[in-house]
mmCIF file of C-alpha atoms in Angstrom:
data_model
loop_
_atom_site.group_PDB
_atom_site.id
_atom_site.type_symbol
_atom_site.label_atom_id
_atom_site.label_comp_id
_atom_site.label_asym_id
_atom_site.label_seq_id
_atom_site.Cartn_x
_atom_site.Cartn_y
_atom_site.Cartn_z
ATOM 1 C CA MET A 1 63.060 58.742 -69.965
ATOM 2 C CA ASN A 2 60.017 59.539 -69.700
ATOM 3 C CA ASP A 3 57.984 56.745 -68.186
ATOM 4 C CA ILE A 4 60.276 55.024 -67.023
ATOM 5 C CA VAL A 5 57.118 53.267 -64.461
ATOM 6 C CA PHE A 6 55.578 51.883 -67.188
ATOM 7 C CA TYR A 7 58.653 50.142 -69.051
ATOM 8 C CA TRP A 8 59.570 49.135 -65.064
ATOM 9 C CA SER A 9 55.878 47.619 -64.822
ATOM 10 C CA ALA A 10 55.821 45.756 -68.092
ATOM 11 C CA TRP A 11 59.499 44.420 -68.061
ATOM 12 C CA ALA A 12 58.610 43.251 -64.066
ATOM 13 C CA SER A 13 54.971 41.467 -65.801
ATOM 14 C CA TRP A 14 56.746 40.384 -68.256
ATOM 15 C CA ILE A 15 59.059 38.758 -65.743
ATOM 16 C CA TRP A 16 56.871 37.671 -63.812
ATOM 17 C CA ALA A 17 55.162 35.679 -66.628
ATOM 18 C CA ALA A 18 57.720 34.206 -68.013
ATOM 19 C CA TRP A 19 60.037 33.289 -65.410
ATOM 20 C CA ILE A 20 57.295 32.671 -62.114
ATOM 21 C CA MET A 21 53.471 32.147 -63.704
ATOM 22 C CA ASP A 22 52.253 28.366 -64.257
ATOM 23 C CA LYS A 23 52.158 27.385 -67.957
ATOM 24 C CA GLY A 24 49.754 28.048 -70.237
ATOM 25 C CA LYS A 25 47.116 30.722 -71.948
ATOM 26 C CA ILE A 26 47.367 33.941 -69.654
ATOM 27 C CA ARG A 27 51.076 33.236 -69.639
ATOM 28 C CA THR A 28 51.755 33.754 -73.400
ATOM 29 C CA ARG A 29 49.265 36.668 -73.667
ATOM 30 C CA THR A 30 51.184 37.963 -70.858
ATOM 31 C CA VAL A 31 54.985 37.405 -72.136
ATOM 32 C CA PHE A 32 53.308 38.758 -75.866
ATOM 33 C CA PHE A 33 51.090 41.522 -75.568
ATOM 34 C CA SER A 34 54.525 42.771 -72.203
ATOM 35 C CA LEU A 35 56.964 42.178 -74.892
ATOM 36 C CA ILE A 36 54.771 43.770 -77.962
ATOM 37 C CA ALA A 37 53.668 46.954 -75.374
ATOM 38 C CA ILE A 38 57.473 47.307 -75.600
ATOM 39 C CA ILE A 39 58.411 47.781 -78.267
ATOM 40 C CA CYS A 40 55.060 49.795 -79.415
ATOM 41 C CA SER A 41 56.245 52.387 -76.936
ATOM 42 C CA ASN A 42 59.065 53.876 -79.089
ATOM 43 C CA HIS A 43 57.180 54.206 -82.644
ATOM 44 C CA THR A 44 55.399 56.960 -83.883
ATOM 45 C CA PHE A 45 52.911 56.835 -87.049
ATOM 46 C CA SER A 46 51.086 59.816 -88.534
ATOM 47 C CA ILE A 47 46.871 60.150 -89.748
ATOM 48 C CA ALA A 48 45.163 62.723 -90.867
ATOM 49 C CA GLY A 49 47.342 65.371 -89.438
ATOM 50 C CA TYR A 50 47.729 63.418 -86.339
ATOM 51 C CA THR A 51 51.207 62.102 -84.553
ATOM 52 C CA VAL A 52 49.774 58.801 -82.802
ATOM 53 C CA ASN A 53 52.045 56.485 -80.715
ATOM 54 C CA MET A 54 52.007 52.796 -81.120
ATOM 55 C CA THR A 55 51.108 51.808 -77.981
ATOM 56 C CA VAL A 56 47.682 53.777 -78.540
ATOM 57 C CA LEU A 57 46.989 51.783 -81.354
ATOM 58 C CA PHE A 58 47.988 48.977 -79.707
ATOM 59 C CA PHE A 59 45.775 49.348 -76.254
ATOM 60 C CA LEU A 60 42.912 50.216 -78.150
ATOM 61 C CA PHE A 61 43.085 46.619 -80.378
ATOM 62 C CA LEU A 62 43.274 44.822 -76.980
ATOM 63 C CA SER A 63 40.856 46.214 -75.672
ATOM 64 C CA VAL A 64 38.278 45.677 -78.202
ATOM 65 C CA PHE A 65 39.815 41.751 -77.675
ATOM 66 C CA PHE A 66 38.745 41.660 -74.754
ATOM 67 C CA ILE A 67 35.794 42.313 -75.200
ATOM 68 C CA LEU A 68 34.294 41.465 -77.950
ATOM 69 C CA LYS A 69 35.124 37.566 -75.293
ATOM 70 C CA LYS A 70 32.678 38.775 -73.046
ATOM 71 C CA PRO A 71 28.842 38.322 -73.776
ATOM 72 C CA PHE A 72 26.620 41.061 -75.890
ATOM 73 C CA SER A 73 25.121 42.811 -73.311
ATOM 74 C CA LYS A 74 28.482 43.408 -70.982
ATOM 75 C CA GLN A 75 29.698 44.311 -74.044
ATOM 76 C CA ILE A 76 27.468 47.155 -74.104
ATOM 77 C CA TYR A 77 27.709 47.627 -70.013
ATOM 78 C CA LEU A 78 31.590 48.903 -70.214
ATOM 79 C CA MET A 79 31.259 50.328 -73.613
ATOM 80 C CA ILE A 80 28.866 51.977 -71.911
ATOM 81 C CA ILE A 81 31.226 52.858 -68.875
ATOM 82 C CA GLY A 82 34.294 52.613 -70.735
ATOM 83 C CA GLY A 83 33.022 55.636 -73.554
ATOM 84 C CA GLU A 84 31.393 58.254 -70.152
ATOM 85 C CA THR A 85 34.945 57.466 -68.069
ATOM 86 C CA ALA A 86 37.219 58.494 -71.083
ATOM 87 C CA LEU A 87 35.001 61.745 -71.556
ATOM 88 C CA GLY A 88 36.290 61.918 -67.441
ATOM 89 C CA TYR A 89 40.360 61.166 -68.695
ATOM 90 C CA ALA A 90 39.767 64.347 -71.483
ATOM 91 C CA SER A 91 38.830 66.348 -68.891
ATOM 92 C CA ILE A 92 40.740 66.106 -66.519
ATOM 93 C CA LEU A 93 43.605 66.678 -69.427
ATOM 94 C CA LEU A 94 42.115 69.707 -70.803
ATOM 95 C CA LEU A 95 41.340 71.307 -67.280
ATOM 96 C CA SER A 96 45.147 70.577 -66.852
ATOM 97 C CA SER A 97 46.514 71.179 -70.168
ATOM 98 C CA PHE A 98 44.522 74.465 -70.344
ATOM 99 C CA ASP A 99 44.615 75.633 -65.910
ATOM 100 C CA PRO A 100 46.843 73.252 -64.754
ATOM 101 C CA VAL A 101 46.651 75.653 -60.654
ATOM 102 C CA LEU A 102 43.281 74.527 -60.642
ATOM 103 C CA PHE A 103 44.589 70.764 -59.216
ATOM 104 C CA ILE A 104 46.525 69.966 -56.441
ATOM 105 C CA LEU A 105 47.824 66.991 -57.305
ATOM 106 C CA PRO A 106 49.794 66.270 -60.631
ATOM 107 C CA VAL A 107 48.280 65.318 -63.205
ATOM 108 C CA ASN A 108 49.749 61.713 -63.049
ATOM 109 C CA VAL A 109 48.340 60.779 -59.608
ATOM 110 C CA LEU A 110 45.097 62.314 -60.046
ATOM 111 C CA THR A 111 44.374 60.704 -63.370
ATOM 112 C CA THR A 112 44.645 56.958 -61.319
ATOM 113 C CA ILE A 113 42.987 58.045 -58.769
ATOM 114 C CA PHE A 114 39.785 58.781 -61.622
ATOM 115 C CA LEU A 115 40.033 55.483 -63.120
ATOM 116 C CA LEU A 116 41.156 53.060 -59.809
ATOM 117 C CA CYS A 117 37.745 54.967 -57.917
ATOM 118 C CA ILE A 118 35.732 54.858 -61.022
ATOM 119 C CA SER A 119 36.737 51.172 -62.346
ATOM 120 C CA TYR A 120 36.611 49.421 -58.443
ATOM 121 C CA ILE A 121 33.623 50.927 -58.193
ATOM 122 C CA VAL A 122 30.827 49.976 -61.459
ATOM 123 C CA THR A 123 33.155 46.822 -62.226
ATOM 124 C CA ASN A 124 33.394 42.614 -59.875
ATOM 125 C CA GLN A 125 36.430 41.414 -62.169
ATOM 126 C CA PRO A 126 40.123 42.356 -62.290
ATOM 127 C CA ALA A 127 39.968 41.544 -66.611
ATOM 128 C CA ASP A 128 36.945 44.037 -66.993
ATOM 129 C CA LYS A 129 38.743 46.484 -64.499
ATOM 130 C CA LEU A 130 41.584 46.906 -66.595
ATOM 131 C CA PHE A 131 39.816 46.731 -69.549
ATOM 132 C CA LEU A 132 38.741 49.977 -68.471
ATOM 133 C CA VAL A 133 41.881 51.102 -68.101
ATOM 134 C CA PHE A 134 43.243 50.470 -71.197
ATOM 135 C CA PHE A 135 39.796 51.913 -73.496
ATOM 136 C CA SER A 136 39.448 54.601 -71.104
ATOM 137 C CA THR A 137 42.991 56.281 -71.241
ATOM 138 C CA THR A 138 43.451 54.877 -74.974
ATOM 139 C CA VAL A 139 39.841 56.476 -76.229
ATOM 140 C CA GLY A 140 40.202 59.594 -73.426
ATOM 141 C CA GLU A 141 43.667 60.573 -75.144
ATOM 142 C CA ILE A 142 42.536 60.015 -79.427
ATOM 143 C CA ILE A 143 39.225 62.881 -77.397
ATOM 144 C CA VAL A 144 42.045 65.408 -76.030
ATOM 145 C CA GLY A 145 44.555 65.053 -79.158
ATOM 146 C CA ILE A 146 41.264 65.807 -81.646
ATOM 147 C CA ILE A 147 40.542 68.658 -80.097
ATOM 148 C CA PHE A 148 43.413 69.460 -79.456
ATOM 149 C CA GLY A 149 43.958 69.114 -82.963
ATOM 150 C CA ASN A 150 41.171 70.907 -83.748
ATOM 151 C CA LEU A 151 43.083 74.632 -81.922
ATOM 152 C CA HIS A 152 45.563 73.538 -83.836
ATOM 153 C CA LEU A 153 47.895 72.761 -80.520
ATOM 154 C CA HIS A 154 50.217 70.447 -81.439
ATOM 155 C CA TYR A 155 49.546 67.004 -79.411
ATOM 156 C CA GLU A 156 50.778 64.308 -80.480
ATOM 157 C CA ILE A 157 48.007 61.228 -79.077
ATOM 158 C CA GLY A 158 49.536 58.766 -76.370
ATOM 159 C CA MET A 159 53.377 60.302 -76.038
ATOM 160 C CA ASN A 160 53.907 63.071 -72.518
ATOM 161 C CA GLY A 161 53.191 60.452 -69.897
ATOM 162 C CA TYR A 162 49.758 58.267 -71.264
ATOM 163 C CA LEU A 163 51.946 55.227 -70.501
ATOM 164 C CA THR A 164 52.009 56.696 -67.108
ATOM 165 C CA ARG A 165 49.012 57.493 -66.952
ATOM 166 C CA ILE A 166 47.884 53.243 -68.244
ATOM 167 C CA SER A 167 50.546 52.298 -66.514
ATOM 168 C CA LEU A 168 50.555 53.317 -62.355
ATOM 169 C CA PRO A 169 46.270 51.801 -62.387
ATOM 170 C CA PHE A 170 47.568 48.676 -63.753
ATOM 171 C CA LEU A 171 50.058 47.620 -61.050
ATOM 172 C CA ILE A 172 47.374 48.920 -58.906
ATOM 173 C CA ILE A 173 44.349 46.141 -59.930
ATOM 174 C CA ALA A 174 47.374 44.323 -60.405
ATOM 175 C CA ILE A 175 48.764 44.416 -57.041
ATOM 176 C CA LEU A 176 45.839 44.135 -55.057
ATOM 177 C CA SER A 177 44.022 41.109 -57.352
ATOM 178 C CA THR A 178 46.488 39.441 -56.787
ATOM 179 C CA LEU A 179 47.114 39.807 -53.304
ATOM 180 C CA LYS A 180 43.422 39.581 -52.824
ATOM 181 C CA THR A 181 43.719 36.101 -54.925
ATOM 182 C CA MET A 182 46.162 35.112 -52.401
ATOM 183 C CA VAL A 183 44.738 35.315 -49.109
ATOM 184 C CA MET A 184 41.805 33.442 -50.566
ATOM 185 C CA LYS A 185 43.782 30.448 -51.019
ATOM 186 C CA ASN A 186 45.558 31.342 -47.615
ATOM 187 C CA LYS A 187 48.858 31.533 -49.468
ATOM 188 C CA PHE A 188 49.676 34.800 -47.384
ATOM 189 C CA VAL A 189 48.669 34.653 -43.756
#
């Protein structure tokens, strides 16, 4: 089963939100988004000759939904950084496709390190970090799909480890921000 990390993290976030979190808007949204991501992960559709996984569309809409709630200056900042990060993400995928021997680490690990480094350098809030991960991986996958399509190579947008590449940084950011919150509230010590 490909992308098992995604399924584990999505189900873990659903279980955490449904059974452990306090009732509120964040809990409801987390449960809803986790279940929709799991449902969309097995469905694909075709548009303009490209085969696209439904999770790409879901995470793109999720990113847009998130960014619209920010002030305008923050929107511009996050969109510029997200676009640049998407180009870097797409570059890593393209380089690994054309010359896989070039990289010592697997592509999933390399993209995770890249996304975490950029998100921790340019933002402070965990929600902004998650936006960068979701937006950059989604737009990066679309860029790679368009480039491969122009080269007349078949590439399914959102497949081939996309869900793993989006869930590994998500898990690390969620775990680190939870630990930071627990330490700040002295619940952990």
